[in-house]
Coordinates of C-alpha atoms in Angstrom, one line a residue:
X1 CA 0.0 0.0 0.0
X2 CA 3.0 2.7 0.5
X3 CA 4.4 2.3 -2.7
X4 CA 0.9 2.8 -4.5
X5 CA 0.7 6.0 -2.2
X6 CA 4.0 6.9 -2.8
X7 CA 3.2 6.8 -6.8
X8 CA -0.5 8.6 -6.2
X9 CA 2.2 11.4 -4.5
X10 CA 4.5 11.3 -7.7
X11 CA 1.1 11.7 -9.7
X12 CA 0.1 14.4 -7.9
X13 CA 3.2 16.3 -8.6
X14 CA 3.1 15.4 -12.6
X15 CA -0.7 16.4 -12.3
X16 CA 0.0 19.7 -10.0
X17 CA 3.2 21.3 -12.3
X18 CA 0.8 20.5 -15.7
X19 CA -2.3 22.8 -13.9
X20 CA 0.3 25.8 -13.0
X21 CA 2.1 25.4 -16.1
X22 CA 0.4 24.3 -18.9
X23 CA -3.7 25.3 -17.6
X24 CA -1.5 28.2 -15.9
X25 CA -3.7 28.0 -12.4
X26 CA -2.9 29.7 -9.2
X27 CA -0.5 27.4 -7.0
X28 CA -3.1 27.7 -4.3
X29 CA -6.0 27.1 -5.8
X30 CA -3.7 23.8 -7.4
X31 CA -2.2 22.8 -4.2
X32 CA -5.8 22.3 -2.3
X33 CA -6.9 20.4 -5.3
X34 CA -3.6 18.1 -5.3
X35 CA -4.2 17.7 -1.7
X36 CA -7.6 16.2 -1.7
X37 CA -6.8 14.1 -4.5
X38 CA -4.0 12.8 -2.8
X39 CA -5.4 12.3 0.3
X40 CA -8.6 10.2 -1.7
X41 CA -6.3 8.3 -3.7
X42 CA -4.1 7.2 -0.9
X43 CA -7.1 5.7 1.3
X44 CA -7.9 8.3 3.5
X45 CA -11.6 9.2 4.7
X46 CA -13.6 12.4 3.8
X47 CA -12.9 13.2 7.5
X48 CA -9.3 12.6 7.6
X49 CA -8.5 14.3 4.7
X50 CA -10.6 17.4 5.8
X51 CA -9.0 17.1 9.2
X52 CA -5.0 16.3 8.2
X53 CA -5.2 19.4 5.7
X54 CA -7.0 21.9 8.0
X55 CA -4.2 20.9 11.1
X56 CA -1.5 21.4 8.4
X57 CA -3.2 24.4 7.3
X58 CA -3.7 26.1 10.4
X59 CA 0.4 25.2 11.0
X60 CA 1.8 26.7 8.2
X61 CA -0.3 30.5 8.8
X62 CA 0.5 30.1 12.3
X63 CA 4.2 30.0 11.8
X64 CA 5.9 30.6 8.7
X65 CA 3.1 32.6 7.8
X66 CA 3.3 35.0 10.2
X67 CA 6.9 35.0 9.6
X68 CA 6.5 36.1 6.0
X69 CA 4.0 38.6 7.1
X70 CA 6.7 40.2 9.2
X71 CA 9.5 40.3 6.6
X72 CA 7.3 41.9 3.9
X73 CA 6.4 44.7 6.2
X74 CA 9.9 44.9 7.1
X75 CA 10.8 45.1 2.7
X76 CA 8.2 47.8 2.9
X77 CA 9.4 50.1 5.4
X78 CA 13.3 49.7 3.8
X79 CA 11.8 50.9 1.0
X80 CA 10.2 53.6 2.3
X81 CA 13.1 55.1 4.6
X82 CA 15.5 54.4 1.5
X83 CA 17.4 52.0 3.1
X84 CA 16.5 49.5 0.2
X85 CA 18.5 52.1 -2.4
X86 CA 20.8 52.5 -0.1
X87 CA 21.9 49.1 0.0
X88 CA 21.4 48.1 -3.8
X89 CA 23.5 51.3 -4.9
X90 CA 26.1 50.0 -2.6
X91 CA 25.7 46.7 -4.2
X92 CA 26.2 47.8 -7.8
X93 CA 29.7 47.8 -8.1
X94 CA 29.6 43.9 -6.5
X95 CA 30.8 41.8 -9.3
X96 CA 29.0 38.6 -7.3
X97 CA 26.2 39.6 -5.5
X98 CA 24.8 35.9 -4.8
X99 CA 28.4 35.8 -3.0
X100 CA 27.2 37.5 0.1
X101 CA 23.8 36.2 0.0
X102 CA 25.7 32.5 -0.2
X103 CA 27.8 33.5 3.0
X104 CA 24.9 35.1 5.1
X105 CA 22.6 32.0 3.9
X106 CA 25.3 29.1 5.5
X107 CA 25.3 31.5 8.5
X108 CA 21.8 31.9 8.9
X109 CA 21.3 28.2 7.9
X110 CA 21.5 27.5 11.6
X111 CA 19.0 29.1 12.6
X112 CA 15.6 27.1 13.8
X113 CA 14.1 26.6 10.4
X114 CA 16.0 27.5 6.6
X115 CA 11.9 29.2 5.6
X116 CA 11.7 30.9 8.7
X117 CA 15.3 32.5 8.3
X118 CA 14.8 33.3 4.7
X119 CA 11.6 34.9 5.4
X120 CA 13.0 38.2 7.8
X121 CA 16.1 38.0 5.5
X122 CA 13.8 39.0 2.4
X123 CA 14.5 42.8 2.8
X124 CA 18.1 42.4 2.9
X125 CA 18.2 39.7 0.3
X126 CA 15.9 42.0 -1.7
X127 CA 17.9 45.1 -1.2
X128 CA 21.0 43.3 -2.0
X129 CA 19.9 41.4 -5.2
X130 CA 16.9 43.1 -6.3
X131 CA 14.4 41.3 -7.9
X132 CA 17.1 39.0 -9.8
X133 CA 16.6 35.4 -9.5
X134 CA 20.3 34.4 -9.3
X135 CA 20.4 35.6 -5.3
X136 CA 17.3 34.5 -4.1
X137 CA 18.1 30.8 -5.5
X138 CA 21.6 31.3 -4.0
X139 CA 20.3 32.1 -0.9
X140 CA 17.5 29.4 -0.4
X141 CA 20.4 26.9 -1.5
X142 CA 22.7 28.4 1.5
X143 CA 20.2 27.7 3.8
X144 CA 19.0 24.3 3.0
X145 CA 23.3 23.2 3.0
X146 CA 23.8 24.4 6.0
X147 CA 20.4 23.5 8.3
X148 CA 21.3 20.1 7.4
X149 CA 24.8 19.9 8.2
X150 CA 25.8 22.5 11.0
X151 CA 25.2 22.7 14.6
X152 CA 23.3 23.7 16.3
X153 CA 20.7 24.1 13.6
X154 CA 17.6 21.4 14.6
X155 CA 17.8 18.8 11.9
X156 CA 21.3 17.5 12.5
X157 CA 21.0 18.2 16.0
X158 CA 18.3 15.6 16.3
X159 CA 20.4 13.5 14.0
X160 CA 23.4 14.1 16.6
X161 CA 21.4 13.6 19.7
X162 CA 19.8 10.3 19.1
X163 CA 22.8 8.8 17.4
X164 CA 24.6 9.6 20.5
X165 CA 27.0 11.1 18.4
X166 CA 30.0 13.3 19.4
X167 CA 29.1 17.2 18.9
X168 CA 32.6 18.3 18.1
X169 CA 33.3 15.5 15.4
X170 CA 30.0 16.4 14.0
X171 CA 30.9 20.2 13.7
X172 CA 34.8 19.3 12.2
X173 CA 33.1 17.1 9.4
X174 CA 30.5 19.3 8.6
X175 CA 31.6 22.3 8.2
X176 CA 33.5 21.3 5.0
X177 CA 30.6 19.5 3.5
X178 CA 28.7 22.4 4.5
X179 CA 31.2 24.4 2.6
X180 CA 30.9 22.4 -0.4
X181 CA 27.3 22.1 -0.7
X182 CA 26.7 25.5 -0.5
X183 CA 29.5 26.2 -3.7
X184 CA 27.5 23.6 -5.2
X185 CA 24.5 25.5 -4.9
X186 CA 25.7 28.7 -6.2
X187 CA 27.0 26.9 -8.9
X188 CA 23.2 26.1 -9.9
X189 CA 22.4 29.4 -9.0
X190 CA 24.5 30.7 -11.2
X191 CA 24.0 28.5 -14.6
X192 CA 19.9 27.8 -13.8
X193 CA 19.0 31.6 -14.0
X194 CA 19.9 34.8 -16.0
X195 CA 21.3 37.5 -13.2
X196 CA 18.6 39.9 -14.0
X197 CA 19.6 44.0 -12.9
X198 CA 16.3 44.5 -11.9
X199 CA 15.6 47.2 -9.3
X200 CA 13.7 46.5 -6.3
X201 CA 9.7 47.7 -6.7
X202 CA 9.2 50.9 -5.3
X203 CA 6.4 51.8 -3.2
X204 CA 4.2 55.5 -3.2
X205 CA 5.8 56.0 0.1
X206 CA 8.9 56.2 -1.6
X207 CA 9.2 60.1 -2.6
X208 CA 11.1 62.9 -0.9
X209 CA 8.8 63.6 2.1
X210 CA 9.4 60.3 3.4
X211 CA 12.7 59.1 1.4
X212 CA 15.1 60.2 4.6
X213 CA 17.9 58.8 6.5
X214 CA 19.0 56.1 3.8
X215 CA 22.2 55.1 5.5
X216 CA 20.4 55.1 9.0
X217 CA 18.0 53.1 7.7
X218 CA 20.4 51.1 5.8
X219 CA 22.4 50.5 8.8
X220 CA 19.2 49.3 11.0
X221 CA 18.2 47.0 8.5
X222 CA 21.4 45.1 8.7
X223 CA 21.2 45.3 12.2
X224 CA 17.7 44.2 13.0
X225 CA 17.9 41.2 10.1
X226 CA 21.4 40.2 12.3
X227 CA 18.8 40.3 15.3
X228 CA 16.0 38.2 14.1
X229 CA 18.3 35.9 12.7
X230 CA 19.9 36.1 16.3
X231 CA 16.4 35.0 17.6
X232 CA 16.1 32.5 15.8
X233 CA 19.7 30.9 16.0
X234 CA 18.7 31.2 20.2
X235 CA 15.9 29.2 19.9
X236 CA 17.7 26.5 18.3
X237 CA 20.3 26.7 21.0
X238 CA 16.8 26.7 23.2
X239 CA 15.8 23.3 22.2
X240 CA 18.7 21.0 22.5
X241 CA 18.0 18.7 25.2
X242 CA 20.9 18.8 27.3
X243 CA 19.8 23.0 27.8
X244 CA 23.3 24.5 27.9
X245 CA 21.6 28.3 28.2
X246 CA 19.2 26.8 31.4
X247 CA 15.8 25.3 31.8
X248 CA 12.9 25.4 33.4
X249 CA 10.9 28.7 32.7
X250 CA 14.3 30.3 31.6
X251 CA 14.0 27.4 28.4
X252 CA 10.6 28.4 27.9
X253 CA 11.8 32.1 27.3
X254 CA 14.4 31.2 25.3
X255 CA 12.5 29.2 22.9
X256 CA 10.1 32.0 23.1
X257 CA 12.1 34.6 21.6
X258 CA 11.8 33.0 18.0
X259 CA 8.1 32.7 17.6
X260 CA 6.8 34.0 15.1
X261 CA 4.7 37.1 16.9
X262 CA 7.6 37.7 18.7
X263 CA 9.7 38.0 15.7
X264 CA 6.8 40.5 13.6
X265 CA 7.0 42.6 17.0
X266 CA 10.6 42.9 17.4
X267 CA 11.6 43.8 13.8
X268 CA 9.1 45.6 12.9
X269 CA 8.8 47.4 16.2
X270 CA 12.9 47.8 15.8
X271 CA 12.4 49.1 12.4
X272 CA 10.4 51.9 12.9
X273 CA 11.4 53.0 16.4
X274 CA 15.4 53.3 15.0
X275 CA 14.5 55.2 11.5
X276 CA 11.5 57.2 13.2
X277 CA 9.5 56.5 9.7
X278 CA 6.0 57.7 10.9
X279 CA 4.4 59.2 7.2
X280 CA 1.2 59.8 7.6
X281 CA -1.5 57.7 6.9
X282 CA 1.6 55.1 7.5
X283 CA -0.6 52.8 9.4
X284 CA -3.8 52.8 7.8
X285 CA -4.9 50.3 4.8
X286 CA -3.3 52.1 2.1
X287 CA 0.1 52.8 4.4
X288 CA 3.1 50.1 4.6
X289 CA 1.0 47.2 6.6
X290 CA -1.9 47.7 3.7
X291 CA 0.5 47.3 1.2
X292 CA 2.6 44.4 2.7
X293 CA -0.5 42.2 3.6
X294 CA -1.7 42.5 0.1
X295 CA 1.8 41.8 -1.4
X296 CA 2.0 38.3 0.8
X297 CA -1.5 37.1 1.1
X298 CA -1.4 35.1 -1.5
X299 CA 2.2 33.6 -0.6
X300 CA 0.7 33.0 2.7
X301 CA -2.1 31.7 2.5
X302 CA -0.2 28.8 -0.7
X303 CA 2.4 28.0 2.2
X304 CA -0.5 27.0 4.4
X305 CA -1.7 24.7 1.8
X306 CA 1.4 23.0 1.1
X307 CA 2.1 22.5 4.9
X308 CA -1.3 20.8 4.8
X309 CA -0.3 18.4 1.6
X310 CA 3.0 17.5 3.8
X311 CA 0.0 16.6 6.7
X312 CA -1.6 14.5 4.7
X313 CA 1.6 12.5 3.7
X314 CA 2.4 12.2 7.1
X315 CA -0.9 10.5 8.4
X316 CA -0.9 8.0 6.2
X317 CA 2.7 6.6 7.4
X318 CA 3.6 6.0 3.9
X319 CA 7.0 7.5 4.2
X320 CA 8.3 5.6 7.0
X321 CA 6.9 2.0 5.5
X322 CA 9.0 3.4 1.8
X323 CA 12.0 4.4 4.2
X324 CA 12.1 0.7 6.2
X325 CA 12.1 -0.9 2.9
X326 CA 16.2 0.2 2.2
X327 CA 16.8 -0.9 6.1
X328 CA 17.8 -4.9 5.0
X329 CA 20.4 -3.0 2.4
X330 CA 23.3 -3.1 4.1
X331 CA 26.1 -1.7 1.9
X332 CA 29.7 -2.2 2.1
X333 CA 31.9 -0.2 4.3
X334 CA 33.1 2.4 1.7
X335 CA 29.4 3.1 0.9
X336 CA 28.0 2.8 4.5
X337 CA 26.5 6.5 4.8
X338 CA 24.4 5.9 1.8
X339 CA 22.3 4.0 3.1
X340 CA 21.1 6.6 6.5
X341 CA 21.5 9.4 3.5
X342 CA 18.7 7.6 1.8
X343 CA 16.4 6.9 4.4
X344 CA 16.3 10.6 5.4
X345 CA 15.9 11.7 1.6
X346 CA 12.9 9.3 1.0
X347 CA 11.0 10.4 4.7
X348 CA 11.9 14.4 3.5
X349 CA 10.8 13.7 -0.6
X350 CA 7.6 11.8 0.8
X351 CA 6.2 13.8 3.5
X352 CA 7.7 17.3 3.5
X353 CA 9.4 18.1 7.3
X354 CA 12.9 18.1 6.9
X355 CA 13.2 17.8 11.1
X356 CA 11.0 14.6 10.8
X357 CA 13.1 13.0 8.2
X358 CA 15.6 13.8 10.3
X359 CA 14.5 12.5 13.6
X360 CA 12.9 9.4 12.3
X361 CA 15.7 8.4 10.0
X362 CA 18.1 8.2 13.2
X363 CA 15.5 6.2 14.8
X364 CA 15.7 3.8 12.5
X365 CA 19.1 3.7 12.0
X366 CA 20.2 3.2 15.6
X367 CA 20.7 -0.6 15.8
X368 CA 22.5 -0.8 12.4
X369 CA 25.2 1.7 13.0
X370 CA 27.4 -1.1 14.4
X371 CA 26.4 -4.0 11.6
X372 CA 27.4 -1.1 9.5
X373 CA 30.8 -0.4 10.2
X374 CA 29.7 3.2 12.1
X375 CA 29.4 2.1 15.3
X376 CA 32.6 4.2 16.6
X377 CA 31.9 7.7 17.9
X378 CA 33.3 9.2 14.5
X379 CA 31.0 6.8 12.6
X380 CA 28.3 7.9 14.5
X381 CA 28.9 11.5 13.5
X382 CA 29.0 10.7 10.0
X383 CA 26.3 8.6 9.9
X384 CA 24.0 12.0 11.2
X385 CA 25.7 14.2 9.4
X386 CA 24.5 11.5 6.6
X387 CA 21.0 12.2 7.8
X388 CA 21.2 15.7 7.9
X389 CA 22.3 15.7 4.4
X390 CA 19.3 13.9 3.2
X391 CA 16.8 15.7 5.1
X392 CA 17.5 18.5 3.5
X393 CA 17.2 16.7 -0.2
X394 CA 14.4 17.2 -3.0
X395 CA 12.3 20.3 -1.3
X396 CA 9.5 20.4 -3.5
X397 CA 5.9 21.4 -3.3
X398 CA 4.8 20.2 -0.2
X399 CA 7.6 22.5 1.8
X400 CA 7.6 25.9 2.6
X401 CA 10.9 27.0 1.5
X402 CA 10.1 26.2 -1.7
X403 CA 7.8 28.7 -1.9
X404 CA 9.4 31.5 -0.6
X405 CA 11.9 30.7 -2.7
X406 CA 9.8 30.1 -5.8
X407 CA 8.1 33.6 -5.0
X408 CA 10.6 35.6 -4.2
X409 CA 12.4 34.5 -7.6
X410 CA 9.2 35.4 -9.5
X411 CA 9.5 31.1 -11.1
X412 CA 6.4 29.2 -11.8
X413 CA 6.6 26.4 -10.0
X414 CA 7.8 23.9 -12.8
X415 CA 10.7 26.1 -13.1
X416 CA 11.4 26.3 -9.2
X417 CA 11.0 22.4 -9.4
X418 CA 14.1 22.2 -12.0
X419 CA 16.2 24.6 -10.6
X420 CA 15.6 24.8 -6.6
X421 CA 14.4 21.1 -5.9
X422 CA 17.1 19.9 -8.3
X423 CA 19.8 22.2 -6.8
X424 CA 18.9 21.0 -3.3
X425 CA 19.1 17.6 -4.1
X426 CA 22.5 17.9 -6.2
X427 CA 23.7 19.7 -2.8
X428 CA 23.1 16.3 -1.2
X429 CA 24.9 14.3 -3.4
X430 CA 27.7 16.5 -2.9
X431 CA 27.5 16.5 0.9
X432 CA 27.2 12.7 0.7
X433 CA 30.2 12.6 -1.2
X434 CA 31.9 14.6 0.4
X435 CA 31.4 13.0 3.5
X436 CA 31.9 9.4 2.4
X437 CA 35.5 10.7 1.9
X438 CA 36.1 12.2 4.6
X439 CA 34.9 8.8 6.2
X440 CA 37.7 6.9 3.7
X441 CA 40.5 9.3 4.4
X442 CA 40.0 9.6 8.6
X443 CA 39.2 5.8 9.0

């Protein structure tokens, strides 16, 4: 039964990209339909189908949603203080400007989730790059390479924790396959898309009585992205398990500080407090929130529906039963991380959540480190670090990233599927490679 619901999910995909490309429908209005028809043709009840897809639903708007809600009005008030121009006419003499975005991105990679990062770094990315493609795939690629491979970021932390592997190895090893996914995603970055000069949109508040301050403004844009990133990267630090920054209530806080009302509140409280942009009419419908809700509705409301596709995949179990199905492969020791690599890329390409890949993959790969030839403490690094890798393989349409990055670089979603999802997963093959030699040499 999983592999028929595993080929109704292929189906799905082959049907969705022919409706947005070919019929040309909106990716929202295509995503609910891909949903219920996946969620019929795998089994499911009216009930649980209405029920998986509205608990998805309601997750995605309550946290990345809210999250992109917060960056757009954060792009509209840097382009209403100037600090958008100020930054891209700094930019213009950058011969590489998806170099920057490819540094910040493995930084910011750590941070509690790649979407979630991605989303308050929009203003920057946007003032940086403009409304070229180039950076915003170089960017997204970033993200994913690093949240897969470098602590403390959740997915190979789980990896790392319930492997029982050695936090230190973990870092040394990933960091250069960290480093070399992330070139190999700039590389697709690069040849996948044209670097158009666009300029970033302008807005009506952008004119000379409220145009003031750019380098101010500049200057707090850079800092208050640092800070929400900052957040973020705290609340992963907030969630490992053995609570190196305290726990109890002071956890709880921690943790706190990068949800997502927190994170509108902060930045766009920052924003406006530290380049005193109060136009008038600022706050009413046709002011910056007016303008940013309308911009992102539509964004929002298609990440929702593709967290509730991932739902749907999960309750029917069908990507742990495809993952088990590798577990009596048992390679030989030179190919050894393969096989953990491949059971966290089929739980991630199934049912969407790179952290439950993640998580479940190491569960199942527990009791066969040993058989496998990784049952030493490096082994055991690897072996997540393996994991980690192919959690963050083949995003597609049922994650959220893959939308913000699909909007943000203006693709129809057949074209984000050939150069995003494909870049990710090249980035795994190259981690996995790059890791399985690491493995040969340090053995």
């Amino acid at each position: 039964m999983s592999l028929q619901q595993a080929a109704c999910l292929l189906v799905v995909l082959v049907v969705f990209v022919a409706l947005t490309q070919r019929g040309r429908m909106q990716p929202f209005l295509a995503l609910i339909l891909a949903g219920a028809g996946f969620g019929y043709a795998a089994g499911m009840a009216t009930s649980q189908v209405g029920k998986a897809f509205g608990l998805g639903f309601q997750q995605g708007i309550a946290t990345l949603g809210l999250i992109v809600v917060a960056g757009a009005m954060l792009t509209e008030i840097a382009d209403a203080t100037g600090a958008s121009a100020r930054i891209r006419a700094a930019a213009r003499g950058w011969q590489r400007r998806s170099l920057p975005l490819t540094l910040i991105g493995l930084i910011a990679g750590i941070a509690s989730t790649p979407a979630a990062a991605f989303a308050v770094l929009s203003p920057l990315r946007r003032a940086i790059g403009g409304q070229a493609p180039r950076p915003v795939l170089a960017l997204g690629l970033a993200l994913s390479a690093s949240h897969g491979l470098l602590l403390p970021a959740p997915v190979i932390l789980a990896a790392v924790t319930i492997l029982g592997a050695d936090w230190s190895t973990a870092l040394l090893y990933g960091l250069p396959a960290a480093l070399l996914a992330a070139l190999a995603g700039a590389l697709v970055a690069r040849t996948a898309v044209a670097d158009d000069d666009t300029l970033p949109e302008t807005t009506e508040a952008m004119d000379g009585a409220t145009y003031h301050a750019p380098k101010r403004a500049a200057l707090v844009l850079i800092l208050v992205s640092a800070a929400l990133i900052g957040l973020l990267v705290t609340q992963s630090l907030g969630d490992i398990a053995s609570e190196p920054l305290g726990g109890g209530s002071n956890r709880e806080f921690i943790i706190g500080l990068g949800r997502p009302l927190v994170l509108l509140l902060v930045g766009v409280g920052a924003m406006l407090l530290l380049t005193w942009h109060w136009p008038r009419g600022g706050l009413s419908e046709e002011g910056w929130p007016g303008r940013a809700i309308a911009r992102v509705a539509g964004l929002v409301l298609t990440v929702g529906a593709a967290v509730g596709l991932s739902k749907l995949a999960q309750e029917t179990g069908m990507a742990e039963m495809n993952a088990e199905r590798l577990l009596g492969w048992h390679p030989g020791p030179a190919l050894a991380l393969v096989l953990p690599f491949a059971v966290a890329a089929i739980m991630k390409l199934l049912q969407g959540s790179s952290l439950v890949a993640a998580i479940t993959a190491a569960g199942m790969m527990m009791e066969l480190l040993a058989p496998l030839g990784l049952g030493d403490a490096p082994g055991r690094a690897f072996a997540a670090l393996a994991i980690g890798a192919g959690a963050m393989t083949a995003s597609h349409i049922n994650d959220g990233l893959f939308w913000l990055v699909t909007d943000a670089a203006r693709l129809r979603p057949g074209a984000a599927l050939a150069r995003f999802s494909l870049g990710t997963a090249l980035q795994g093959a190259v981690a996995l490679a790059a890791l399985i030699l690491l493995r040969l040499v340090t053995a």
